[in-house]
C-alpha positions as a LaTeX table, in Angstrom:
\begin{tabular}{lrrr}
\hline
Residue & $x$ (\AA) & $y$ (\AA) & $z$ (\AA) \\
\hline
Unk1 & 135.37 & 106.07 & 81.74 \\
Unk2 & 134.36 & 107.95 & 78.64 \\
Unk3 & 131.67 & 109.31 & 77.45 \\
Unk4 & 129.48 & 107.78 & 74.84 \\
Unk5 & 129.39 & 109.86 & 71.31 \\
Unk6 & 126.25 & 110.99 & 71.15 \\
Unk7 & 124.90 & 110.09 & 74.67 \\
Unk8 & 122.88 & 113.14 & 75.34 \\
Unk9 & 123.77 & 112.61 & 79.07 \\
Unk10 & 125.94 & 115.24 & 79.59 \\
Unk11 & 124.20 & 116.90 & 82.26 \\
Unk12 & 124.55 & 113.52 & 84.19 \\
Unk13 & 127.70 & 113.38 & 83.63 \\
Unk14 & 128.14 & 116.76 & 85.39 \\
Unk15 & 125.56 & 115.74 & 88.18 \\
Unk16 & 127.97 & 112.75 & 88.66 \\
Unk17 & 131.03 & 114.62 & 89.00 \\
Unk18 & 129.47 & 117.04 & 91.64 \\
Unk19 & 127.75 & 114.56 & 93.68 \\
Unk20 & 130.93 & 111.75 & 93.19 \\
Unk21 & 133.46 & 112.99 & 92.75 \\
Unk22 & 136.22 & 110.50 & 93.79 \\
Unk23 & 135.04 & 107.63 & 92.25 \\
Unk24 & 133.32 & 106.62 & 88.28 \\
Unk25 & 129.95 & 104.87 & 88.61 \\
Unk26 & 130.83 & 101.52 & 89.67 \\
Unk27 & 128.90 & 100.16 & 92.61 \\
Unk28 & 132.03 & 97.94 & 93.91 \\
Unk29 & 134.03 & 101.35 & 93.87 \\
Unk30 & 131.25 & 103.30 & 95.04 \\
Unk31 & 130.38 & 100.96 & 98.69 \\
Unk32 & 134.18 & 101.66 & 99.50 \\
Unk33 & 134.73 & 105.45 & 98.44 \\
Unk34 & 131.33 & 106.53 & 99.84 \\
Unk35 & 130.67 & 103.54 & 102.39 \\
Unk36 & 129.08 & 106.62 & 104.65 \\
Unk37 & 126.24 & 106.75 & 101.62 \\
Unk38 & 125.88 & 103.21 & 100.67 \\
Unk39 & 122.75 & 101.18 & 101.34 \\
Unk40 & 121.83 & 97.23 & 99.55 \\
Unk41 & 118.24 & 96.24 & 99.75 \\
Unk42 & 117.69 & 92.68 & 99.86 \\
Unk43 & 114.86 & 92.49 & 97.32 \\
Unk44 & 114.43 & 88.62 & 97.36 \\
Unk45 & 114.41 & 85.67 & 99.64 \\
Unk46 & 117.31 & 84.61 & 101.79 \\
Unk47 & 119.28 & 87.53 & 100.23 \\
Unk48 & 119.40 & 86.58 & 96.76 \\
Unk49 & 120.82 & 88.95 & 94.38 \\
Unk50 & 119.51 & 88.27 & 90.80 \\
Unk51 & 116.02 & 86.98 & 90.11 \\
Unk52 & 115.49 & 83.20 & 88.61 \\
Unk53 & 112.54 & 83.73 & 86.59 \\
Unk54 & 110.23 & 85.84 & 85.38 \\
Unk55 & 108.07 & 85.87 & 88.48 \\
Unk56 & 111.15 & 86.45 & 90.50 \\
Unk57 & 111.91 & 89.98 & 87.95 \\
Unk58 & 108.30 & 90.73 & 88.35 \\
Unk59 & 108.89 & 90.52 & 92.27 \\
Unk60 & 112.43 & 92.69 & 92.30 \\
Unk61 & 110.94 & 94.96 & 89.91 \\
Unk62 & 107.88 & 95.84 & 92.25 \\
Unk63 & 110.03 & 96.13 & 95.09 \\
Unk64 & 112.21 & 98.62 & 93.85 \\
Unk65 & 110.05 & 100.91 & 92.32 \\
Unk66 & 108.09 & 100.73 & 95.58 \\
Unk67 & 111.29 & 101.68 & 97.20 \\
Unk68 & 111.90 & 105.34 & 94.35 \\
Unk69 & 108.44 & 106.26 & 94.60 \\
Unk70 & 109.46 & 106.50 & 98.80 \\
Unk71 & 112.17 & 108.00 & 98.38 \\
Unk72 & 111.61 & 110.49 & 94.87 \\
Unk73 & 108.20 & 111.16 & 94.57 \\
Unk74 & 107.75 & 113.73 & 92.12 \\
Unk75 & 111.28 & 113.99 & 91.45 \\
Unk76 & 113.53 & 113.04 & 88.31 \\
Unk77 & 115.52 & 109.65 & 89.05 \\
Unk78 & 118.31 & 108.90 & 86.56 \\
Unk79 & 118.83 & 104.52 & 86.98 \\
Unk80 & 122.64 & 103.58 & 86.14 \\
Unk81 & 123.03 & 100.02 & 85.37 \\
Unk82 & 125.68 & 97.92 & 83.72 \\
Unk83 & 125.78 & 95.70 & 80.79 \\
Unk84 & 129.07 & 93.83 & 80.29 \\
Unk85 & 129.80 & 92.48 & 76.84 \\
Unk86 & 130.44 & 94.07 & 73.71 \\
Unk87 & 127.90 & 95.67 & 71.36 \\
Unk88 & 124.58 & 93.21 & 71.14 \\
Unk89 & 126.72 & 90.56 & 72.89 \\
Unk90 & 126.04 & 92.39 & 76.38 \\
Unk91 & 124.81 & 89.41 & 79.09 \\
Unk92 & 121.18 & 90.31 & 79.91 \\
Unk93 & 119.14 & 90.18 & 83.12 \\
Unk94 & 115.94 & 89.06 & 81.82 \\
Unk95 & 113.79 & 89.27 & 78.92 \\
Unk96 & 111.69 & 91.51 & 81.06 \\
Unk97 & 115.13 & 93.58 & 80.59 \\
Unk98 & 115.87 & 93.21 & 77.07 \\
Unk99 & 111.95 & 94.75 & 76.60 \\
Unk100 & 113.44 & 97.46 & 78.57 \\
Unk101 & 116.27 & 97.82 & 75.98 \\
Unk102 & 114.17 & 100.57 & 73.53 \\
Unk103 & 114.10 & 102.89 & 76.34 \\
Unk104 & 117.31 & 103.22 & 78.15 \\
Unk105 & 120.46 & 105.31 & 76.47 \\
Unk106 & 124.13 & 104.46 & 76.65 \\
Unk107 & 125.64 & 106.70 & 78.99 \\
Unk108 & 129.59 & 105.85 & 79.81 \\
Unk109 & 131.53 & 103.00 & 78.64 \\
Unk110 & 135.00 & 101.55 & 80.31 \\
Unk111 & 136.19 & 100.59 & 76.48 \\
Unk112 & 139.17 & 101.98 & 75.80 \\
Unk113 & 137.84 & 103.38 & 72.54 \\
Unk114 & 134.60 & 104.30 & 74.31 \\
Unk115 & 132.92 & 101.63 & 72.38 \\
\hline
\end{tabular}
């Protein structure tokens, strides 16, 4: 995992190494190197993982910020999520998502070349 030039994450980077140490942030490396700390909430019906629809995003969305404000009230939260693709041609959750896009920052990338 590298870096991304220009991230401005570096102090997560550093928060990352102290709190994981042993493994990158990858959830399907994370649930087996710190399977003491892991936890999946089933956000939708009959244990569906990815929302449908709109409605469905709308629904997940709800759920898990009712979840962080539980759990981090009046505390700074840093979300990691993964795109996979290359450049613009990442696959996308949702349009609800891409109008997310302007506000997240690239943090890592598992590019060779860190692109």
């Amino acid at each position: 995992m590298t870096e991304i030039s220009g991230s401005g994450w570096p102090e997560l980077s550093v928060l990352w190494r102290r709190q994981w140490p042993e493994c990158p942030p990858l959830a399907y490396e994370l649930k087996n190197v710190y399977a003491d700390r892991w936890v999946r909430f089933h956000s939708l019906p009959d244990s569906q993982r990815y929302p449908d629809d709109e409605s469905e995003y709308a629904i997940l969305l709800y759920r898990h910020n009712t979840v962080l404000d539980e759990f981090f009230t009046g505390q700074r939260v840093h979300i990691v999520t993964a795109t996979y693709g290359a450049g613009e041609e990442t696959v996308g959750i949702s349009a609800a998502g891409d109008r997310l896009k302007a506000a997240h920052s690239d943090w890592l990338s598992r590019h060779p070349r860190g692109l």
